[in-house]
Amino acid sequence: MDRKDLERRELLEKYVLGLTDREQTERIRAILQEDPDTRKDLAYLREQLSSYADSQNIVKPSSNRAPRTQEDFDDLDHEMIMAMTERNHSLVIWRYALGAACLLLLFLCGYLFRQNETNRSELVVEKARHAQDDESHQLRMKNLMEEATVDWAGLHTEQHPTTIGNILVHHLENEHTALLDFSHLQTPEEGFAYFLFAKEGDEDKPGLMLTPDRLTELFPVTLPTKSLRLYRWRENEQPPAPLPEEDMLAELDLALQE
């Protein structure tokens, strides 16, 4: 047996065992079509392989099952590769989507934290301003009480609620005087002020203009008064009289305290 026959015999054995690639398979099939001796060798090898399988109790494949060719195995490999590629593509898409969601959550957490810190800072500033206003108001009251000659021990305070806060009226016992306190009202918008009118008959007589910096002052009025009306108007304009009642913020009727 020369080298060529040996190589052909080795290739034929690999073909029987299903170990040849596509090129070797096509080569063996071409030889089988042209060489009867090779076909006899193939039949002999298959018979030997069948006898060996019987001796080792190896279960033979079903006779109804068609043997798979190399093309079948190549197609199966191609299907597996395509399925794995599609799966990997889906995994990549999910990976990018999850990454984007994580970045979005990170930015959202940062934004909420910044908003929380800003709100906390504004709340601290507002509390400080409120405490400062209260302290300033109490200091003004204390100075006024120290400088006045009236008896402040009988001071009585009334609250008149409005839609923008409470107006406090401090009555002095046995005195025909009251102090108007507007420090608990909301600060008017920029460019606006509060105007206090004394109602006489059907007309509102122009009275006091309360700019934001004057809301902490105390304004004395003589008792009794029939009616005091509070309006909001532009700071650089004197409101006309009479003003519509729907624009009125509050109305006070003050009487003597018994």
Coordinates of C-alpha atoms in Angstrom, one line a residue, residues 121-221:
S121 CA -31.4 77.5 52.6
E122 CA -34.4 79.6 51.7
L123 CA -36.3 78.3 54.7
V124 CA -33.5 79.2 57.0
V125 CA -33.3 82.7 55.5
E126 CA -37.0 83.2 55.8
K127 CA -37.0 82.0 59.4
A128 CA -34.1 84.4 60.1
R129 CA -36.0 87.3 58.5
H130 CA -39.2 86.5 60.4
A131 CA -37.2 86.3 63.7
Q132 CA -35.6 89.6 62.8
D133 CA -38.9 91.2 62.0
D134 CA -40.4 90.0 65.3
E135 CA -37.4 91.2 67.3
S136 CA -37.6 94.6 65.5
H137 CA -41.3 94.9 66.2
Q138 CA -40.8 94.0 69.9
L139 CA -38.0 96.5 70.2
R140 CA -40.1 99.2 68.7
M141 CA -42.9 98.4 71.1
K142 CA -40.5 98.4 74.0
N143 CA -39.0 101.8 73.0
L144 CA -42.5 103.2 72.5
M145 CA -43.6 102.0 75.9
E146 CA -40.5 103.4 77.6
E147 CA -40.8 106.8 75.9
A148 CA -44.6 107.2 76.3
T149 CA -46.3 108.7 79.4
V150 CA -49.4 106.6 79.1
D151 CA -50.1 103.5 81.2
W152 CA -49.2 100.5 79.0
A153 CA -50.1 97.9 81.5
G154 CA -53.6 97.7 80.3
L155 CA -52.7 97.2 76.6
H156 CA -55.2 95.1 74.8
T157 CA -54.7 93.6 71.3
E158 CA -57.2 92.5 68.8
Q159 CA -56.6 90.5 65.6
H160 CA -58.5 91.3 62.4
P161 CA -58.0 88.5 59.9
T162 CA -57.6 89.3 56.2
T163 CA -56.7 87.3 53.1
I164 CA -53.1 88.5 53.3
G165 CA -52.5 88.1 57.0
N166 CA -53.7 89.6 60.3
I167 CA -54.0 93.3 61.2
L168 CA -53.3 93.8 64.9
V169 CA -55.0 96.7 66.8
H170 CA -53.4 97.6 70.1
H171 CA -55.9 99.4 72.3
L172 CA -54.7 101.6 75.2
E173 CA -56.9 101.3 78.3
N174 CA -58.6 104.6 79.2
E175 CA -57.2 106.2 76.1
H176 CA -59.0 107.3 72.9
T177 CA -56.1 105.9 70.9
A178 CA -55.2 102.6 69.2
L179 CA -52.1 101.5 67.4
L180 CA -52.4 99.8 64.0
D181 CA -49.9 97.0 63.5
F182 CA -49.4 95.7 59.9
S183 CA -46.3 93.7 60.6
H184 CA -48.2 90.4 60.1
L185 CA -49.3 91.1 56.6
Q186 CA -47.8 89.6 53.5
T187 CA -45.2 91.9 51.8
P188 CA -46.8 93.4 48.7
E189 CA -45.4 92.6 45.3
E190 CA -42.5 94.6 43.9
G191 CA -43.8 98.0 42.7
F192 CA -47.0 97.8 44.9
A193 CA -47.9 99.1 48.3
Y194 CA -50.9 99.1 50.7
F195 CA -53.1 102.2 51.1
L196 CA -55.2 102.9 54.2
F197 CA -58.3 105.0 53.6
A198 CA -60.7 106.5 56.2
K199 CA -64.3 106.1 55.0
E200 CA -66.4 109.2 55.5
G201 CA -69.9 108.9 54.2
D202 CA -69.8 107.2 50.8
E203 CA -66.3 108.3 50.0
D204 CA -62.8 107.1 50.9
K205 CA -60.6 109.9 52.0
P206 CA -56.9 109.4 50.9
G207 CA -54.9 108.3 53.8
L208 CA -51.7 106.4 54.6
M209 CA -49.4 104.6 52.1
L210 CA -47.7 101.5 53.6
T211 CA -44.6 100.6 51.6
P212 CA -42.9 97.2 52.4
D213 CA -40.3 99.0 54.6
R214 CA -43.0 100.6 56.7
L215 CA -45.0 97.5 57.6
T216 CA -43.2 97.1 60.9
E217 CA -44.1 100.6 62.1
L218 CA -47.0 101.3 64.5
F219 CA -49.6 103.9 63.3
P220 CA -51.8 105.6 66.0
V221 CA -55.5 106.3 65.2

